[in-house]
Short mmCIF file of N, CA, C and O in Angstrom, two decimals:
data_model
loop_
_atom_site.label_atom_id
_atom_site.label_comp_id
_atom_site.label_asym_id
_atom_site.label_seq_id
_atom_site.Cartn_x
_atom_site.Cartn_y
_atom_site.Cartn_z
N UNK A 1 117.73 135.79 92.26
CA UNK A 1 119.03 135.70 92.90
C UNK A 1 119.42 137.10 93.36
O UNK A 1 118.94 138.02 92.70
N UNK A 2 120.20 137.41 94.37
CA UNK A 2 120.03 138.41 95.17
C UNK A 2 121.61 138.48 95.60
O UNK A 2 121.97 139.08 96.62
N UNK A 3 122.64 137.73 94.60
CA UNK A 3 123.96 137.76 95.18
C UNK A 3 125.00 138.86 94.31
O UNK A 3 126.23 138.91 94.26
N UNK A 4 123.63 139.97 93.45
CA UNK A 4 124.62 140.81 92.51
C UNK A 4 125.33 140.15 91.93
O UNK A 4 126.15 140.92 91.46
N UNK A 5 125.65 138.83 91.54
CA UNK A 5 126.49 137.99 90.45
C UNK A 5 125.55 138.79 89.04
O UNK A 5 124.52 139.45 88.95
N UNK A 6 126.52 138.30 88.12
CA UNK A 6 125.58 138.24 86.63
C UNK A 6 125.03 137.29 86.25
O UNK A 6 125.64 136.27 86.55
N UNK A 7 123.76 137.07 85.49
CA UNK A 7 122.94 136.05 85.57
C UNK A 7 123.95 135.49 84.40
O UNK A 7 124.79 136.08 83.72
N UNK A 8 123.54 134.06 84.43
CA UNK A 8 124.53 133.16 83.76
C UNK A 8 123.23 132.07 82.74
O UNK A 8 122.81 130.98 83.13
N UNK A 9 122.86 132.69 81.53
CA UNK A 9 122.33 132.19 81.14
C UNK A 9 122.74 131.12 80.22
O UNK A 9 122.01 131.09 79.23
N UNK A 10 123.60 130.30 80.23
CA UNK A 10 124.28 129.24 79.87
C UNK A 10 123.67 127.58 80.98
O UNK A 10 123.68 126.38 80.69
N UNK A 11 123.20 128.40 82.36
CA UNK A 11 122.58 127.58 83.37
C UNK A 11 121.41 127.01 83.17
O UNK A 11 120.99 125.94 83.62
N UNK A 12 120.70 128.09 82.19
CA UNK A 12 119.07 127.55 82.31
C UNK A 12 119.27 126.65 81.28
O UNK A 12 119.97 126.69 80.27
N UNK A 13 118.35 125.63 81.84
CA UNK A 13 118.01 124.17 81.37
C UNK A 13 116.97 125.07 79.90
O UNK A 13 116.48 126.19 80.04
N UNK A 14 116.85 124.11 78.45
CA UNK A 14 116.14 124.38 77.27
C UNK A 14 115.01 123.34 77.60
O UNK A 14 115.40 122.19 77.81
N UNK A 15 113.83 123.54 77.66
CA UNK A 15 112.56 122.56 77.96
C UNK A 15 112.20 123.34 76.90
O UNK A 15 112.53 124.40 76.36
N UNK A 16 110.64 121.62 76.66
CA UNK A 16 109.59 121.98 75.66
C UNK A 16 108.45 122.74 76.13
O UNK A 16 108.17 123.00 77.30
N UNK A 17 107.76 123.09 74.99
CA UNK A 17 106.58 123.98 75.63
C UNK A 17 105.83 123.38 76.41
O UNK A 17 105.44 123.98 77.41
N UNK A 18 105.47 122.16 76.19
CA UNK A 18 104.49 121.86 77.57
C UNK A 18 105.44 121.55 78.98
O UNK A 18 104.93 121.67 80.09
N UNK A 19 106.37 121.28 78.86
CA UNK A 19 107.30 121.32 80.55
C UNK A 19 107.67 122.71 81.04
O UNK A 19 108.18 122.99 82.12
N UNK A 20 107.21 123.81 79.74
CA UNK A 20 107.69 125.23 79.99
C UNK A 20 106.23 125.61 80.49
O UNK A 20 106.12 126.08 81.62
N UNK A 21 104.89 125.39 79.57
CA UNK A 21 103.88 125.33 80.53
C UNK A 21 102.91 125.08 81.78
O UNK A 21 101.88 125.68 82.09
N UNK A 22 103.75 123.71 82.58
CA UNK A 22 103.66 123.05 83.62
C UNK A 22 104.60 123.39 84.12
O UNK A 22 105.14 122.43 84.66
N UNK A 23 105.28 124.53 84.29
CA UNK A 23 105.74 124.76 85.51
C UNK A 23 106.27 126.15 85.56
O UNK A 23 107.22 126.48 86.27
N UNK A 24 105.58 127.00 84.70
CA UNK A 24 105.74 128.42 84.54
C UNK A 24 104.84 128.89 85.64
O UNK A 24 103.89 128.19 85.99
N UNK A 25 105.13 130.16 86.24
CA UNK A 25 104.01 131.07 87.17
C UNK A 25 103.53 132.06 86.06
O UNK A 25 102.54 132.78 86.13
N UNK A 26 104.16 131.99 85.32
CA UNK A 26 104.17 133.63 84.46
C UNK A 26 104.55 132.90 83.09
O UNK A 26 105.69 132.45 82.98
N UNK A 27 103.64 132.78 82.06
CA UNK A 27 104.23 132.28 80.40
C UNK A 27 103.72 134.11 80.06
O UNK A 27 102.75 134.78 80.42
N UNK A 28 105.03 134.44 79.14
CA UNK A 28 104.67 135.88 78.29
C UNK A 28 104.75 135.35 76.91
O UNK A 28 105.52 134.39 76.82
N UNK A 29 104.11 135.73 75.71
CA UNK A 29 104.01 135.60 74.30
C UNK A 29 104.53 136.64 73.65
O UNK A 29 104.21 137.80 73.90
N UNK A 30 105.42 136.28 72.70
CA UNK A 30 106.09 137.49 72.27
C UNK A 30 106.63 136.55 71.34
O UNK A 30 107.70 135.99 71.59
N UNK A 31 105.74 136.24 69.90
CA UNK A 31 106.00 135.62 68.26
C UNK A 31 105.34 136.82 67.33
O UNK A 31 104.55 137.76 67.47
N UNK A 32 106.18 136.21 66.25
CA UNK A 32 105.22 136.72 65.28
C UNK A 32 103.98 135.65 64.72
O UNK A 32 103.97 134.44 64.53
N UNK A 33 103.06 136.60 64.55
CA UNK A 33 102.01 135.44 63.90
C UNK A 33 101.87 135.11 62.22
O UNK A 33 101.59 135.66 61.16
N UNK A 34 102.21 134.02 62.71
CA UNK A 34 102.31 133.08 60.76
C UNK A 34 101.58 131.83 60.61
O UNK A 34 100.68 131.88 61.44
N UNK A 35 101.56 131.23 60.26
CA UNK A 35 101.03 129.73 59.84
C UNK A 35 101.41 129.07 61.00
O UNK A 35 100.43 128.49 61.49
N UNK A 36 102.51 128.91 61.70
CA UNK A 36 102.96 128.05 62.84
C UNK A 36 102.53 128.35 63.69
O UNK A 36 102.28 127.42 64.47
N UNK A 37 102.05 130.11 64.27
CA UNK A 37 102.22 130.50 65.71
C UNK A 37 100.67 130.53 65.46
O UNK A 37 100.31 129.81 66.38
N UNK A 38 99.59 130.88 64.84
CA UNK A 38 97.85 131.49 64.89
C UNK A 38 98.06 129.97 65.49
O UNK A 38 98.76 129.00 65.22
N UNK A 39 96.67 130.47 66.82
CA UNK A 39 96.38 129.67 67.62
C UNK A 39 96.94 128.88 68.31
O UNK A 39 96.46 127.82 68.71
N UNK A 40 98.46 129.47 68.60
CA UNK A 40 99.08 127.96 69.25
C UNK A 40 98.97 128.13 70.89
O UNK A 40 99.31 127.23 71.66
N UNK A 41 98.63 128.94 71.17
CA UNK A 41 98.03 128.64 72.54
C UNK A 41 96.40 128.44 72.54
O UNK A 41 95.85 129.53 72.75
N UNK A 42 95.41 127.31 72.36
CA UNK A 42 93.85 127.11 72.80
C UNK A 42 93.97 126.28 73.48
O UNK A 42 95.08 126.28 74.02
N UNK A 43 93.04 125.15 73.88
CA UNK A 43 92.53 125.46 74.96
C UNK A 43 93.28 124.06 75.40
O UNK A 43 93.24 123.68 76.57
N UNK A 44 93.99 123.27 74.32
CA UNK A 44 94.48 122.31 74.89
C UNK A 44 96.09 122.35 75.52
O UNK A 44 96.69 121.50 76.17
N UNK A 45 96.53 123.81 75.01
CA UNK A 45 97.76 124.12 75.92
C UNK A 45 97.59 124.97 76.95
O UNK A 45 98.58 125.21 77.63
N UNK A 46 96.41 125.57 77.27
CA UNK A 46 95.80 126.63 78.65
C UNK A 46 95.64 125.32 79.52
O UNK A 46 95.95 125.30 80.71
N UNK A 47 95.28 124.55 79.05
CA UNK A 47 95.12 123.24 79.99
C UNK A 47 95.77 122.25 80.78
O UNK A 47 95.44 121.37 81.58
N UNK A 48 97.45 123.00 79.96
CA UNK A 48 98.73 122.16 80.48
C UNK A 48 99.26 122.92 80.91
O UNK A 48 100.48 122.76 80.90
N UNK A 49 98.65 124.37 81.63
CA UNK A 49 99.46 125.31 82.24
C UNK A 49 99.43 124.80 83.91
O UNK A 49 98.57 124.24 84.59
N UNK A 50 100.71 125.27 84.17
CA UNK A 50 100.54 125.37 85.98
C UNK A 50 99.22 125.81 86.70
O UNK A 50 98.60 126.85 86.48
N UNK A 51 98.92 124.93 87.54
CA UNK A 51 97.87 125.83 87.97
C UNK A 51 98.21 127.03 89.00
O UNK A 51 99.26 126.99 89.65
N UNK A 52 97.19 128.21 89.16
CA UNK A 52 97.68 129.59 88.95
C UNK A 52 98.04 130.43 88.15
O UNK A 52 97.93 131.62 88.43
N UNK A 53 98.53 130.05 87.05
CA UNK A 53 99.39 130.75 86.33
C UNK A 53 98.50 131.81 85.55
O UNK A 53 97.28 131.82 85.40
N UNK A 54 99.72 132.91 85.00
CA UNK A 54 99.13 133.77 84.55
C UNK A 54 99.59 133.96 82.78
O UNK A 54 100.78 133.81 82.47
N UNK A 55 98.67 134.25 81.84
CA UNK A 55 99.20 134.43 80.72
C UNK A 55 99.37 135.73 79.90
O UNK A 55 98.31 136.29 79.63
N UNK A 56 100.37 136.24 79.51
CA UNK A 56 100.82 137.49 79.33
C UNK A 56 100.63 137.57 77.53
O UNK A 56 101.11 136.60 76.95
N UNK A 57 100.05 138.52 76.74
CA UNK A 57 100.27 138.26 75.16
C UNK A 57 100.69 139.53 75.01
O UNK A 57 100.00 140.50 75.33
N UNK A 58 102.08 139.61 74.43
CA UNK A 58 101.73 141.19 73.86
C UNK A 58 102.33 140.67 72.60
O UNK A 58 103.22 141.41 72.18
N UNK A 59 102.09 139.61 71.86
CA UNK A 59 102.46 139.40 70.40
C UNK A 59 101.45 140.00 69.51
O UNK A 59 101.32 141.20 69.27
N UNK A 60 100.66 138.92 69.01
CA UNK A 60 99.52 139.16 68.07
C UNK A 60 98.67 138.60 68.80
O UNK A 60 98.91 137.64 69.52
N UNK A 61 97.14 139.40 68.63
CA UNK A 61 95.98 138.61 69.35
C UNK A 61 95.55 137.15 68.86
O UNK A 61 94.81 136.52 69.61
N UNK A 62 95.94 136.59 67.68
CA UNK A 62 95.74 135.40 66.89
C UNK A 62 96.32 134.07 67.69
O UNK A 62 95.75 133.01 67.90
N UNK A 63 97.84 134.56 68.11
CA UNK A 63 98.40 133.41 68.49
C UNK A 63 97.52 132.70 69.71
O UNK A 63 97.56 131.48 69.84
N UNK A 64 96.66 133.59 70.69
CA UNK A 64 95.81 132.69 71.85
C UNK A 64 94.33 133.02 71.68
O UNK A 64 93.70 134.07 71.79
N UNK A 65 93.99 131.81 71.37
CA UNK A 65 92.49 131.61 71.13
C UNK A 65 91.89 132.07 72.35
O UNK A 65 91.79 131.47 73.43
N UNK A 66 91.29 133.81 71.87
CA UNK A 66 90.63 134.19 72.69
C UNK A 66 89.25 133.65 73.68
O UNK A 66 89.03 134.10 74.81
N UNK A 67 88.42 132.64 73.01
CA UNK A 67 86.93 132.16 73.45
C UNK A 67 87.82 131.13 74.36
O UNK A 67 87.42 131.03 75.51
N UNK A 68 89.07 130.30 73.99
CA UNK A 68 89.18 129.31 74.86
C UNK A 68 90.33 129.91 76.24
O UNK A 68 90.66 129.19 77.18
N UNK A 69 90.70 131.08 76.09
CA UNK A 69 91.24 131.63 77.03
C UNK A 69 90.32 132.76 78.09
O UNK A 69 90.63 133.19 79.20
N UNK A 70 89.28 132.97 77.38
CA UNK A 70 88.02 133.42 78.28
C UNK A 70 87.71 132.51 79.33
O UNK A 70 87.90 132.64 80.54
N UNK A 71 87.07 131.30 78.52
CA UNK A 71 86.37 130.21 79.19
C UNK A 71 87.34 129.39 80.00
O UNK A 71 86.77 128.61 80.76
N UNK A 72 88.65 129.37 80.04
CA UNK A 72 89.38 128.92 80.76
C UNK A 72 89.84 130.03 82.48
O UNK A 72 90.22 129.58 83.56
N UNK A 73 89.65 131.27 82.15
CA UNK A 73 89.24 132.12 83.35
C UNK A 73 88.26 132.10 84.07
O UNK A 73 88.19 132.36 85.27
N UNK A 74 86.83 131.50 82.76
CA UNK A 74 86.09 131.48 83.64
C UNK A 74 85.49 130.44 84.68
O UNK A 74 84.51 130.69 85.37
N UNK A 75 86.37 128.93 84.71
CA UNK A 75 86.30 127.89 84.75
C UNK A 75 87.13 128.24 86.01
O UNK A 75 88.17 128.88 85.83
N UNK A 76 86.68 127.78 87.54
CA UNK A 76 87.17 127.94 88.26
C UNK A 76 88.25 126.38 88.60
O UNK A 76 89.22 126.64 89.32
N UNK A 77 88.14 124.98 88.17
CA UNK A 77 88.76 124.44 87.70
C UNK A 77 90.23 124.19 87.05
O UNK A 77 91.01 123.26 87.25
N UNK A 78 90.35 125.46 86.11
CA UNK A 78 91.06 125.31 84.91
C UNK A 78 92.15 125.67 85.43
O UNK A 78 92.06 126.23 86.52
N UNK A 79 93.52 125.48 84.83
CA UNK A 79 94.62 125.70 85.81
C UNK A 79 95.02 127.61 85.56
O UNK A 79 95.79 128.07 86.40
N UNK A 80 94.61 128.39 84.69
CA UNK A 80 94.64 129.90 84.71
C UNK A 80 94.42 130.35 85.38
O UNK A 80 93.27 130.03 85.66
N UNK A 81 94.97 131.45 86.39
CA UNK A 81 94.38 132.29 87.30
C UNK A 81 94.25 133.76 86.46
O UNK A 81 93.33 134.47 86.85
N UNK A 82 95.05 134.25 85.40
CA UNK A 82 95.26 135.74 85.40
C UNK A 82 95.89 135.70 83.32
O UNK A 82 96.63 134.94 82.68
N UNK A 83 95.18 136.81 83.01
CA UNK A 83 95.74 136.98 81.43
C UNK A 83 96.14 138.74 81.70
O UNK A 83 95.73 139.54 82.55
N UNK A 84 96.82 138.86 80.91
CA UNK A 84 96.79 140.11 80.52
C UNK A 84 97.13 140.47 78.94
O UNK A 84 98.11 140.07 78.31
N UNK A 85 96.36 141.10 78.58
CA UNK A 85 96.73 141.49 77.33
C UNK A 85 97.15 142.55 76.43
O UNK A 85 96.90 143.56 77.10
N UNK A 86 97.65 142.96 75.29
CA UNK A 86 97.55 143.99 75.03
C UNK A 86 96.99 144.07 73.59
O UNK A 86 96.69 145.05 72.92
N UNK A 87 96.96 143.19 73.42
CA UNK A 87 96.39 142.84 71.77
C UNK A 87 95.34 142.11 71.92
O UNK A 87 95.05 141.62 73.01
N UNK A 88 94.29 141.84 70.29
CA UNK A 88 92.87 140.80 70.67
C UNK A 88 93.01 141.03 69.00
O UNK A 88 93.61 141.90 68.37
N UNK A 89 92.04 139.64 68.47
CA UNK A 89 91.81 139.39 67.19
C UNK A 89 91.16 140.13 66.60
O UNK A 89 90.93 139.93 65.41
#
């Protein structure tokens, strides 16, 4: 938005992770890793991403299963276009 208003975050709609994954350009990760979060992105939620999309981690390297976020880059198929990371297991 480009009207210098203040953003009004009371507007944005609360979706689940997979409606936040199907239709994100850009998902960033930013949990801590515990019992709930290790692995909660493999390969069956890289799979419900937008296609294009790019996945950002700068949490813990645990939370995205690195082998299935490889092989999902390397799968010209797969709906990932782009990771970046700053962490790894």
């Amino acid at each position: 938005d480009d009207s210098g208003e203040p953003f009004d975050v009371a507007k944005v709609p609360r979706v689940g992770l997979r409606a936040l994954l199907a239709t994100s350009d850009v998902v960033s990760v930013h949990l801590p890793l515990n019992d709930d979060t290790r692995g909660l992105i493999g390969a069956a939620r890289l799979a419900q991403l937008k296609r294009g999309s790019i996945l950002i981690n700068t949490s813990r390297g645990a939370i995205v299963d690195e082998a299935a976020m490889c092989a999902a880059l390397a799968d010209a198929d797969a709906p990932l276009a782009g990771a970046g990371l700053d962490v790894f297991e």
